Short mmCIF file of C-alpha atoms and ligand atoms in Angstrom, two decimals:
data_model
loop_
_atom_site.label_atom_id
_atom_site.label_comp_id
_atom_site.label_asym_id
_atom_site.label_seq_id
_atom_site.Cartn_x
_atom_site.Cartn_y
_atom_site.Cartn_z
CA MET A 1 -3.42 8.74 -39.15
CA SER A 2 -1.41 11.35 -37.21
CA LEU A 3 1.60 10.44 -35.04
CA ILE A 4 -0.54 11.10 -31.96
CA GLU A 5 -3.40 8.87 -33.10
CA GLN A 6 -0.91 6.12 -33.97
CA ALA A 7 0.56 6.31 -30.46
CA LEU A 8 -2.93 6.02 -28.97
CA VAL A 9 -3.96 3.07 -31.14
CA SER A 10 -0.78 1.17 -30.38
CA ALA A 11 -1.19 1.71 -26.61
CA ILE A 12 -4.87 0.79 -26.50
CA SER A 13 -5.28 -1.89 -29.20
CA SER A 14 -4.35 -4.73 -26.83
CA HIS A 15 -7.14 -3.65 -24.43
CA ALA A 16 -10.13 -3.91 -26.80
CA ASN A 17 -13.42 -3.00 -25.11
CA THR A 18 -11.87 -2.20 -21.70
CA PRO A 19 -13.58 0.99 -20.48
CA ILE A 20 -11.41 4.10 -20.87
CA ILE A 21 -11.27 6.99 -18.41
CA ILE A 22 -9.60 10.08 -19.86
CA ALA A 23 -7.91 12.24 -17.21
CA TYR A 24 -8.82 15.63 -18.59
CA SER A 25 -7.60 18.94 -17.20
CA GLY A 26 -8.45 21.03 -20.28
CA GLY A 27 -4.76 21.91 -20.76
CA VAL A 28 -3.30 21.41 -24.22
CA ASP A 29 -1.98 17.89 -23.54
CA SER A 30 -5.18 16.34 -22.30
CA GLN A 31 -7.19 18.43 -24.81
CA VAL A 32 -5.25 16.76 -27.62
CA LEU A 33 -5.66 13.39 -25.90
CA LEU A 34 -9.42 13.91 -25.66
CA HIS A 35 -9.86 15.04 -29.26
CA ALA A 36 -7.65 12.36 -30.76
CA LEU A 37 -9.45 9.61 -28.78
CA ALA A 38 -12.87 11.06 -29.70
CA SER A 39 -11.88 11.10 -33.37
CA LEU A 40 -10.64 7.46 -33.23
CA LYS A 41 -13.91 6.47 -31.57
CA LYS A 42 -15.96 8.34 -34.19
CA ASN A 43 -14.09 6.59 -37.01
CA GLN A 44 -14.58 3.25 -35.22
CA GLN A 45 -10.82 2.68 -34.93
CA LEU A 46 -11.48 2.23 -31.25
CA THR A 47 -14.45 0.48 -29.65
CA ASN A 48 -13.78 1.00 -25.95
CA PRO A 49 -16.46 2.85 -23.97
CA ILE A 50 -15.09 6.28 -22.98
CA THR A 51 -15.71 8.39 -19.88
CA VAL A 52 -13.95 11.69 -19.28
CA CYS A 53 -12.99 12.81 -15.77
CA HIS A 54 -12.11 16.35 -14.80
CA VAL A 55 -10.84 16.88 -11.29
CA ASN A 56 -11.60 20.25 -9.73
CA HIS A 57 -8.88 20.83 -7.13
CA GLY A 58 -10.44 24.15 -6.10
CA LEU A 59 -6.95 25.67 -5.94
CA SER A 60 -7.31 28.37 -8.59
CA VAL A 61 -9.78 31.24 -8.79
CA ASN A 62 -10.42 29.90 -12.30
CA ALA A 63 -11.21 26.35 -11.16
CA PHE A 64 -14.93 26.66 -11.99
CA ALA A 65 -14.24 28.28 -15.36
CA TRP A 66 -12.03 25.25 -16.22
CA GLN A 67 -14.77 22.93 -15.08
CA GLU A 68 -17.24 24.72 -17.40
CA PHE A 69 -14.75 24.50 -20.25
CA ALA A 70 -14.49 20.75 -19.66
CA GLN A 71 -18.31 20.48 -19.73
CA GLN A 72 -18.53 22.41 -23.03
CA GLN A 73 -15.82 20.32 -24.70
CA CYS A 74 -17.31 17.01 -23.66
CA SER A 75 -20.85 17.92 -24.64
CA ARG A 76 -19.55 19.07 -28.04
CA LEU A 77 -17.88 15.67 -28.51
CA ALA A 78 -20.87 13.83 -26.95
CA LEU A 79 -18.65 12.15 -24.37
CA PRO A 80 -19.86 11.56 -20.78
CA LEU A 81 -17.99 13.72 -18.26
CA ILE A 82 -17.60 13.14 -14.55
CA ILE A 83 -16.50 16.10 -12.44
CA LYS A 84 -14.75 15.22 -9.20
CA GLN A 85 -14.24 17.88 -6.54
CA VAL A 86 -11.27 17.27 -4.27
CA ASN A 87 -10.13 19.16 -1.26
CA VAL A 88 -6.38 19.82 -1.15
CA GLN A 89 -4.80 21.68 1.71
CA ALA A 90 -1.06 21.90 2.16
CA LYS A 91 1.12 23.88 4.49
CA ALA A 92 4.12 24.14 2.19
CA GLN A 93 3.85 25.00 -1.48
CA SER A 94 6.19 22.19 -2.43
CA SER A 95 3.82 19.58 -1.06
CA LEU A 96 0.80 21.14 -2.75
CA GLU A 97 1.65 19.62 -6.14
CA ALA A 98 2.14 16.17 -4.63
CA LEU A 99 -1.09 16.36 -2.61
CA ALA A 100 -3.06 17.56 -5.66
CA ARG A 101 -1.64 14.69 -7.71
CA ASP A 102 -2.45 12.09 -5.04
CA ALA A 103 -6.00 13.44 -4.66
CA ARG A 104 -6.40 13.42 -8.46
CA TYR A 105 -5.27 9.81 -8.85
CA GLN A 106 -7.50 8.77 -5.95
CA ALA A 107 -10.48 10.47 -7.62
CA LEU A 108 -9.68 8.73 -10.94
CA VAL A 109 -9.42 5.33 -9.24
CA GLU A 110 -12.86 5.72 -7.70
CA ILE A 111 -14.70 6.43 -10.95
CA ASN A 112 -15.21 2.86 -12.14
CA SER A 113 -15.67 -0.20 -10.01
CA THR A 114 -14.66 -2.45 -12.93
CA SER A 115 -11.08 -2.57 -14.16
CA SER A 116 -10.49 0.28 -16.63
CA LEU A 117 -7.76 2.09 -18.55
CA ILE A 118 -6.99 5.46 -17.02
CA ILE A 119 -5.26 7.56 -19.68
CA THR A 120 -3.29 10.74 -19.07
CA GLY A 121 -1.70 13.26 -21.44
CA HIS A 122 1.87 13.06 -20.08
CA HIS A 123 4.47 13.57 -22.82
CA SER A 124 8.24 13.34 -23.27
CA ASP A 125 8.92 16.85 -21.91
CA ASP A 126 6.95 15.97 -18.74
CA GLN A 127 9.16 12.88 -18.54
CA SER A 128 12.38 14.94 -18.75
CA GLU A 129 11.11 17.22 -15.98
CA THR A 130 10.22 14.23 -13.81
CA PHE A 131 13.71 12.78 -14.36
CA LEU A 132 15.40 16.04 -13.33
CA LEU A 133 13.15 16.28 -10.26
CA ALA A 134 14.19 12.74 -9.30
CA LEU A 135 17.85 13.66 -9.85
CA LYS A 136 17.42 16.66 -7.55
CA ARG A 137 16.02 14.35 -4.83
CA GLY A 138 18.95 11.95 -5.19
CA ALA A 139 16.64 9.13 -6.31
CA GLY A 140 17.84 5.69 -7.30
CA LEU A 141 17.01 3.75 -10.45
CA LYS A 142 13.33 3.44 -9.62
CA GLY A 143 12.86 7.20 -9.21
CA LEU A 144 15.03 8.00 -12.23
CA ALA A 145 12.95 5.61 -14.35
CA SER A 146 10.41 8.45 -13.95
CA MET A 147 6.89 7.80 -15.29
CA LEU A 148 6.01 4.42 -16.69
CA ALA A 149 4.05 4.12 -19.93
CA ASN A 150 2.10 1.25 -18.36
CA SER A 151 1.49 0.77 -14.67
CA THR A 152 -1.33 -0.11 -12.31
CA LEU A 153 -3.50 2.21 -10.26
CA GLY A 154 -5.70 0.32 -7.81
CA LYS A 155 -7.48 -2.28 -9.91
CA HIS A 156 -7.01 -0.17 -13.05
CA LYS A 157 -4.27 0.23 -15.65
CA LEU A 158 -2.67 3.64 -15.90
CA ILE A 159 -1.57 4.34 -19.45
CA ARG A 160 0.49 7.26 -20.73
CA PRO A 161 0.40 6.77 -24.49
CA LEU A 162 1.95 10.16 -25.35
CA LEU A 163 5.12 9.60 -23.33
CA GLY A 164 7.11 9.29 -26.56
CA VAL A 165 5.59 12.46 -28.07
CA SER A 166 7.06 15.93 -27.49
CA ARG A 167 5.15 18.94 -26.18
CA GLN A 168 5.85 20.68 -29.50
CA ALA A 169 4.20 17.85 -31.48
CA ILE A 170 1.17 18.08 -29.19
CA VAL A 171 0.86 21.85 -29.63
CA THR A 172 1.24 21.46 -33.42
CA TYR A 173 -1.60 18.90 -33.46
CA ALA A 174 -3.78 21.25 -31.37
CA GLN A 175 -3.12 24.14 -33.75
CA GLU A 176 -3.76 22.05 -36.86
CA GLN A 177 -7.05 20.86 -35.40
CA GLN A 178 -7.87 24.44 -34.31
CA LEU A 179 -8.41 23.36 -30.73
CA SER A 180 -8.69 25.79 -27.87
CA TRP A 181 -7.45 24.93 -24.41
CA ILE A 182 -6.98 26.44 -21.00
CA GLU A 183 -3.72 27.80 -19.65
CA ASP A 184 -3.17 27.18 -15.96
CA GLU A 185 -1.68 30.44 -14.62
CA SER A 186 0.14 28.51 -11.87
CA ASN A 187 2.38 26.98 -14.57
CA ASP A 188 4.22 30.32 -14.67
CA ASP A 189 5.02 30.24 -10.96
CA THR A 190 8.67 29.17 -10.81
CA SER A 191 8.55 28.71 -7.05
CA PHE A 192 7.23 25.25 -7.97
CA ASP A 193 10.22 23.03 -8.82
CA ARG A 194 8.59 21.56 -11.90
CA ASN A 195 7.82 24.98 -13.34
CA PHE A 196 11.36 26.14 -12.58
CA ILE A 197 12.73 23.17 -14.53
CA ARG A 198 10.23 23.72 -17.37
CA GLN A 199 10.67 27.49 -17.64
CA GLU A 200 14.33 27.99 -16.80
CA VAL A 201 16.40 24.80 -16.75
CA MET A 202 15.17 22.95 -19.84
CA PRO A 203 15.38 25.99 -22.19
CA LEU A 204 19.00 26.53 -21.07
CA LEU A 205 19.91 22.87 -21.58
CA SER A 206 18.06 22.65 -24.91
CA ALA A 207 19.78 25.79 -26.23
CA ARG A 208 23.14 24.02 -25.81
CA TRP A 209 22.08 20.43 -26.54
CA GLY A 210 19.14 20.41 -28.93
CA SER A 211 18.09 16.82 -28.23
CA ILE A 212 18.55 16.87 -24.45
CA SER A 213 14.91 15.98 -23.83
CA GLN A 214 15.20 12.83 -25.99
CA THR A 215 18.47 11.80 -24.33
CA ILE A 216 17.00 12.30 -20.86
CA ASN A 217 14.06 10.13 -21.91
CA ARG A 218 16.53 7.50 -23.08
CA SER A 219 18.29 7.56 -19.71
CA ALA A 220 14.93 7.17 -17.93
CA GLU A 221 14.28 4.14 -20.14
CA HIS A 222 17.70 2.62 -19.24
CA CYS A 223 16.87 3.15 -15.56
CA ARG A 224 13.51 1.43 -16.03
CA ALA A 225 15.22 -1.58 -17.66
CA GLY A 226 17.84 -1.66 -14.88
CA GLN A 227 15.14 -1.50 -12.22
CA GLU A 228 13.32 -4.38 -13.88
CA LEU A 229 16.44 -6.53 -13.54
CA LEU A 230 16.83 -5.50 -9.90
CA ASP A 231 13.21 -6.49 -9.26
CA GLU A 232 13.85 -9.89 -10.84
CA LEU A 233 16.89 -10.34 -8.59
CA GLY A 234 14.85 -9.13 -5.58
CA GLU A 235 12.16 -11.72 -6.31
CA GLN A 236 14.74 -14.52 -6.56
CA ASP A 237 16.45 -13.44 -3.32
CA LEU A 238 13.11 -13.14 -1.58
CA LEU A 239 12.27 -16.74 -2.49
CA HIS A 240 15.53 -17.74 -0.83
CA CYS A 241 15.16 -15.53 2.29
CA GLN A 242 11.45 -15.32 3.07
CA LEU A 243 10.06 -17.38 5.95
CA SER A 244 6.51 -16.00 5.82
CA ALA A 245 4.74 -12.92 4.41
CA SER A 246 6.43 -10.50 6.81
CA VAL A 247 9.41 -12.51 8.11
CA LEU A 248 12.88 -12.96 6.57
CA ASN A 249 15.61 -15.42 7.48
CA VAL A 250 18.63 -13.67 9.01
CA ALA A 251 21.22 -16.30 7.99
CA SER A 252 20.08 -16.13 4.36
CA LEU A 253 20.17 -12.33 4.43
CA GLN A 254 23.71 -12.44 5.77
CA SER A 255 24.86 -14.49 2.81
CA LEU A 256 24.01 -11.63 0.42
CA SER A 257 26.39 -8.89 -0.70
CA ILE A 258 25.63 -5.40 0.66
CA ALA A 259 24.16 -4.22 -2.65
CA ARG A 260 22.01 -7.32 -2.96
CA PHE A 261 20.88 -7.07 0.67
CA ASN A 262 19.83 -3.43 0.17
CA ASN A 263 18.01 -4.33 -3.03
CA LEU A 264 16.17 -7.20 -1.37
CA ILE A 265 15.03 -5.11 1.61
CA ARG A 266 13.81 -2.34 -0.72
CA TYR A 267 12.01 -4.89 -2.88
CA PHE A 268 10.45 -6.58 0.15
CA LEU A 269 9.27 -3.24 1.59
CA ALA A 270 7.87 -2.10 -1.76
CA LYS A 271 5.93 -5.38 -2.07
CA GLN A 272 4.39 -4.73 1.35
CA GLN A 273 3.46 -1.19 0.25
CA CYS A 274 5.83 0.44 2.73
CA LEU A 275 7.64 3.71 2.12
CA MET A 276 11.27 3.40 0.99
CA PRO A 277 14.03 3.43 3.64
CA SER A 278 17.05 5.71 3.51
CA THR A 279 20.53 4.28 2.81
CA GLU A 280 21.47 4.91 6.48
CA GLN A 281 18.46 2.93 7.69
CA LEU A 282 19.43 0.00 5.45
CA GLU A 283 22.95 0.11 6.86
CA GLN A 284 21.56 0.01 10.42
CA VAL A 285 19.39 -2.99 9.60
CA ARG A 286 22.36 -4.83 8.11
CA GLN A 287 24.51 -4.13 11.14
CA GLN A 288 21.84 -5.36 13.53
CA LEU A 289 21.75 -8.73 11.76
CA SER A 290 25.06 -9.60 13.35
CA ALA A 291 24.13 -8.17 16.79
CA ASP A 292 23.89 -10.40 19.85
CA GLU A 293 21.13 -13.02 19.47
CA ASN A 294 19.54 -12.08 22.76
CA LYS A 295 19.13 -8.46 21.84
CA ASN A 296 15.99 -7.78 19.89
CA PRO A 297 16.81 -4.59 18.02
CA ALA A 298 14.03 -2.71 16.25
CA ILE A 299 15.06 -0.39 13.44
CA LYS A 300 12.66 2.18 12.09
CA VAL A 301 12.61 2.01 8.29
CA ALA A 302 10.43 4.79 6.86
CA ASP A 303 6.92 4.16 8.24
CA HIS A 304 7.58 0.60 9.51
CA TYR A 305 9.94 -1.34 11.79
CA LEU A 306 12.28 -4.21 11.06
CA ARG A 307 12.68 -6.25 14.25
CA ARG A 308 15.24 -8.95 14.83
CA PHE A 309 14.26 -12.05 16.81
CA LYS A 310 16.77 -14.89 16.84
CA ASN A 311 17.22 -15.94 13.19
CA GLN A 312 14.23 -13.94 12.01
CA LEU A 313 13.76 -10.40 10.77
CA HIS A 314 10.15 -9.28 11.19
CA LEU A 315 8.46 -6.38 9.44
CA THR A 316 5.88 -4.68 11.63
CA ALA A 317 3.96 -1.45 11.64
CA GLU A 318 4.53 0.98 14.51
CA LEU A 319 3.02 -0.81 17.51
CA ALA A 320 0.92 0.98 20.10
CA ASP A 321 1.07 0.21 23.83
CA ILE A 322 -2.15 -1.74 24.41
CA SER A 323 -1.29 -3.14 27.84
CA GLY A 324 -4.13 -1.20 29.47
CA TRP A 325 -6.80 -2.38 27.00
CA SER A 326 -9.57 -4.60 28.33
CA GLN A 327 -13.04 -5.51 27.17
CA ASP A 328 -15.76 -7.51 28.89
CA ILE A 329 -17.91 -10.00 26.96
CA ASN A 330 -21.52 -10.31 27.94
CA ILE A 331 -22.15 -14.03 28.22
CA ASP A 332 -25.78 -13.71 29.43
CA GLU A 333 -26.94 -13.88 25.84
CA PHE A 334 -25.11 -17.19 25.28
CA ASN A 335 -28.03 -19.33 26.30
CA ASP A 336 -28.92 -21.39 23.24
CA PHE A 337 -25.46 -22.90 22.48
CA THR A 338 -26.18 -23.31 18.77
CA HIS A 339 -22.64 -22.59 17.58
CA MET A 340 -23.87 -19.25 16.16
CA ILE A 341 -21.47 -16.33 16.56
CA LYS A 342 -22.67 -14.48 19.63
CA ALA A 343 -20.14 -11.75 20.00
CA ALA A 344 -17.39 -10.15 17.96
CA ILE A 345 -14.81 -7.82 19.43
CA THR A 346 -12.59 -5.54 17.39
CA LEU A 347 -9.17 -5.77 18.99
CA PRO A 348 -7.03 -2.63 19.32
CA ASP A 349 -4.14 -1.57 17.05
CA ASN A 350 -5.32 -3.47 13.96
CA LEU A 351 -5.03 -6.86 15.64
CA GLY A 352 -8.19 -8.10 13.96
CA ARG A 353 -11.53 -9.35 15.17
CA LEU A 354 -12.25 -11.94 17.78
CA SER A 355 -15.51 -13.79 17.25
CA ILE A 356 -17.03 -15.93 19.96
CA SER A 357 -19.66 -18.63 19.61
CA ALA A 358 -21.04 -21.15 22.05
CA GLY A 359 -21.93 -24.81 21.66
CA ASN A 360 -21.29 -28.24 23.03
CA ASN A 361 -17.68 -29.26 22.58
CA ARG A 362 -17.13 -31.11 19.30
CA GLY A 363 -13.42 -31.75 19.62
CA ASN A 364 -10.15 -30.44 20.93
CA ASN A 365 -8.25 -27.34 19.95
CA VAL A 366 -6.89 -27.89 16.47
CA ARG A 367 -3.17 -27.16 16.21
CA GLU A 368 -2.16 -25.42 13.02
CA ASP A 369 1.53 -25.98 13.75
CA ASP A 370 3.65 -26.38 16.89
CA THR A 371 2.45 -23.13 18.38
CA HIS A 372 -0.78 -21.90 16.82
CA ILE A 373 -4.34 -23.10 17.22
CA THR A 374 -6.97 -22.03 14.72
CA SER A 375 -9.97 -22.02 17.00
CA THR A 376 -9.58 -21.80 20.76
CA VAL A 377 -12.14 -23.97 22.57
CA ILE A 378 -12.73 -23.50 26.31
CA ILE A 379 -15.22 -24.56 28.97
CA ALA A 380 -18.15 -22.10 29.00
CA PRO A 381 -18.13 -19.76 32.02
CA THR A 382 -20.70 -19.87 34.77
CA VAL A 383 -23.27 -17.08 34.85
CA ALA A 384 -21.54 -15.38 37.76
CA GLN A 385 -18.13 -15.21 36.11
CA ARG A 386 -16.92 -12.00 34.49
CA VAL A 387 -15.44 -12.77 31.07
CA SER A 388 -12.88 -10.36 29.68
CA VAL A 389 -10.17 -10.03 27.06
CA ARG A 390 -6.95 -8.22 28.07
CA PHE A 391 -3.36 -7.90 26.92
CA SER A 392 -1.75 -7.79 30.35
CA HIS A 393 -0.93 -10.56 32.85
CA ASN A 394 0.80 -10.81 36.21
CA ASN A 395 2.84 -13.86 35.27
CA PRO A 396 0.63 -16.56 36.85
CA ILE A 397 1.76 -20.15 37.07
CA CYS A 398 -0.20 -21.93 34.37
CA LEU A 399 -0.54 -25.35 32.80
CA PRO A 400 -1.08 -25.06 29.04
CA ASP A 401 -2.99 -27.85 27.27
CA TYR A 402 0.16 -29.14 25.53
CA ARG A 403 2.33 -29.36 28.72
CA ARG A 404 2.68 -31.97 31.46
CA HIS A 405 3.87 -29.56 34.14
CA SER A 406 2.88 -26.03 35.00
CA ARG A 407 5.24 -23.12 34.47
CA ALA A 408 5.36 -19.34 34.89
CA PHE A 409 3.36 -17.72 32.11
CA LYS A 410 6.30 -15.58 30.88
CA LYS A 411 8.41 -18.72 30.45
CA VAL A 412 5.58 -20.41 28.54
CA LEU A 413 5.43 -17.50 26.08
CA GLN A 414 9.20 -17.73 25.66
CA GLU A 415 9.18 -21.47 25.03
CA LEU A 416 6.53 -20.95 22.36
CA ASN A 417 9.15 -18.92 20.54
CA ILE A 418 6.92 -15.86 20.35
CA PRO A 419 8.92 -12.66 19.70
CA PRO A 420 8.85 -10.28 22.70
CA TRP A 421 6.79 -7.57 21.00
CA GLN A 422 4.19 -10.15 19.94
CA ARG A 423 3.87 -11.43 23.50
CA LYS A 424 2.34 -8.05 24.34
CA ARG A 425 -0.16 -8.42 21.51
CA ILE A 426 -1.75 -11.77 22.31
CA PRO A 427 -5.34 -11.47 23.55
CA PHE A 428 -5.66 -13.26 26.90
CA LEU A 429 -9.05 -14.50 28.04
CA TYR A 430 -9.91 -14.23 31.72
CA TYR A 431 -12.75 -15.62 33.86
CA ASN A 432 -12.82 -13.12 36.70
CA ASP A 433 -9.07 -12.67 37.21
CA VAL A 434 -8.07 -16.21 36.28
CA LEU A 435 -6.21 -16.69 33.03
CA VAL A 436 -8.15 -19.12 30.80
CA ALA A 437 -6.38 -18.97 27.43
CA ALA A 438 -3.78 -17.19 25.36
CA ILE A 439 -6.06 -16.94 22.35
CA GLY A 440 -4.57 -18.56 19.28
CA PHE A 441 -1.80 -20.26 21.32
CA PHE A 442 -3.09 -22.42 24.15
CA VAL A 443 -5.82 -23.06 26.70
CA CYS A 444 -5.01 -23.62 30.40
CA GLN A 445 -5.71 -27.29 31.09
CA GLU A 446 -8.44 -26.80 33.69
CA PHE A 447 -10.47 -24.95 31.01
CA VAL A 448 -10.17 -27.57 28.26
CA PRO A 449 -13.74 -28.87 27.78
CA LYS A 450 -14.60 -32.56 27.83
CA ASN A 451 -16.59 -34.03 24.97
CA SER A 452 -20.08 -32.53 24.64
CA GLN A 453 -19.48 -30.17 27.58
CA ALA A 454 -20.78 -26.60 27.09
CA ALA A 455 -17.96 -24.65 25.46
CA LEU A 456 -16.97 -21.29 23.97
CA TYR A 457 -15.23 -21.08 20.60
CA LEU A 458 -12.93 -18.12 20.02
CA THR A 459 -11.67 -17.35 16.54
CA LEU A 460 -9.22 -14.63 15.65
CA GLU A 461 -9.55 -13.12 12.18
CA PRO A 462 -6.67 -10.91 11.10
CA GLU A 463 -7.35 -7.37 10.02
CA VAL A 464 -8.06 -7.17 6.29
CA LYS A 465 -5.87 -4.38 4.86
N1 ATP B 1 -7.58 18.56 -13.09
C1 ATP B 1 -7.34 17.43 -13.74
N2 ATP B 1 -8.35 16.55 -13.96
C2 ATP B 1 -8.12 15.39 -14.61
N3 ATP B 1 -6.92 15.04 -15.09
C3 ATP B 1 -5.89 15.88 -14.91
C4 ATP B 1 -6.05 17.11 -14.22
N4 ATP B 1 -4.85 17.73 -14.19
C5 ATP B 1 -3.99 16.93 -14.83
N5 ATP B 1 -4.59 15.82 -15.28
C6 ATP B 1 -4.00 14.70 -16.04
O1 ATP B 1 -2.64 14.59 -15.71
C7 ATP B 1 -1.83 14.83 -16.84
C8 ATP B 1 -0.58 15.57 -16.50
O2 ATP B 1 -0.84 16.61 -15.59
P1 ATP B 1 -0.16 18.00 -15.70
O3 ATP B 1 -0.27 18.65 -14.39
O4 ATP B 1 1.16 17.89 -16.39
O5 ATP B 1 -1.21 18.56 -16.71
P2 ATP B 1 -1.64 20.04 -17.00
O6 ATP B 1 -0.47 20.82 -17.44
O7 ATP B 1 -2.51 20.59 -15.91
O8 ATP B 1 -2.64 19.72 -18.21
P3 ATP B 1 -2.31 19.05 -19.55
O9 ATP B 1 -1.26 18.00 -19.29
O10 ATP B 1 -3.62 18.49 -19.96
O11 ATP B 1 -1.80 20.16 -20.42
C9 ATP B 1 -2.73 15.61 -17.79
O12 ATP B 1 -2.33 15.42 -19.12
C10 ATP B 1 -4.06 15.00 -17.51
O13 ATP B 1 -4.22 13.78 -18.22
#
């Protein structure tokens, strides 16, 4: 068995029978990948079902010729081929590569609905180039770890079994097997950073240090191992500092060293699928932890915000101003009171869905904890009343169900310990212009239904990401 076939068997053997998707461009690397896998399958050294996927980016005048080549190769090997057309448009050339790659991975993810192994032809020279590109960007350990031999892509596993094999070994295999392949003319264009590294930088480095590619690969491996340790530390620190999915405890964060704080925030953001913050942004967040308690600073970190509220640090998306939003609910149809859901409103700015049903009251509002109620139950409106959901209020005096005395609405929201930005995101229910409930928090006492009185049930379901 050749070195290449051995690498494939060792990467795939622990995934017996999992469907394989070969990412096939028709270039020499994926051509070798395709042929070696087809030969293993033919000799029954591999039993996994195989599908080949060629992505047509439509970027080259030759794109359809490559697609035809892929069709010929797969029909010769009797392997099923799926062609995916993607549409990539970029303003700057530098982002073209990244957009093409993202579109390609997205297309590969969508091929199978069941969990599969997506296999690419990346090799050790690709890895060296990726490392140098990361170095040029000033990346940390995670970026310098470069490509992982095993990772996840959606519900699939992304495997790069040839990462330990050099380009030269791949070309030698292709020549020995008398394979033909396509040459992408854009690989010669050194205005792309990767091509510049491949065509000009690596030859210069290799001429002086013959095994530079191997040593760069070794460094990438050290970075991967280092990053793994940092992730373990991040997980431990998160256990200590996390109050809920998107809230951290400020006092616990303050007990960490700067390096450990930065690592935890990066780890936390990565877990929530946020983009990575810059070092300056991390420094700002850390400084705001010791700011005055009454100030509620919000620091933009990449595409999200970290917002301080008392002893809590909340992660939120960018929040839109929804103060002018209002929607009426047509209650005319609520005439059978069978507890069936009668209306569902999609709230603005990803706040979720509010479903409303009607029925005779079967019990009081159930408190989840000190502040939240799971289902808000209120006296049904009369036919003449206009029912609406809004996010604004004019600070009426109100008497929440859990209080003995009435109080200004703003003060009530404060005493419930709701962070200021969340106070603007609570759906308020009105009958005409009278506040009835702060949905999910409380009902004004005059609207709390008595037993078996006609009632509305309001349930807030968070947005499913
Ligand atoms: N158009 C494509 N369709 C499907 N998979 C692709 C495509 N382009 C690249 N890939 C996958 O990504 C891997 C690395 O991409 P890269 O851009 O380095 O490849 P390439 O130089 O175009 O082709 P190859 O790596 O096959 O020589 C390829 O080995 C292949 O598995």
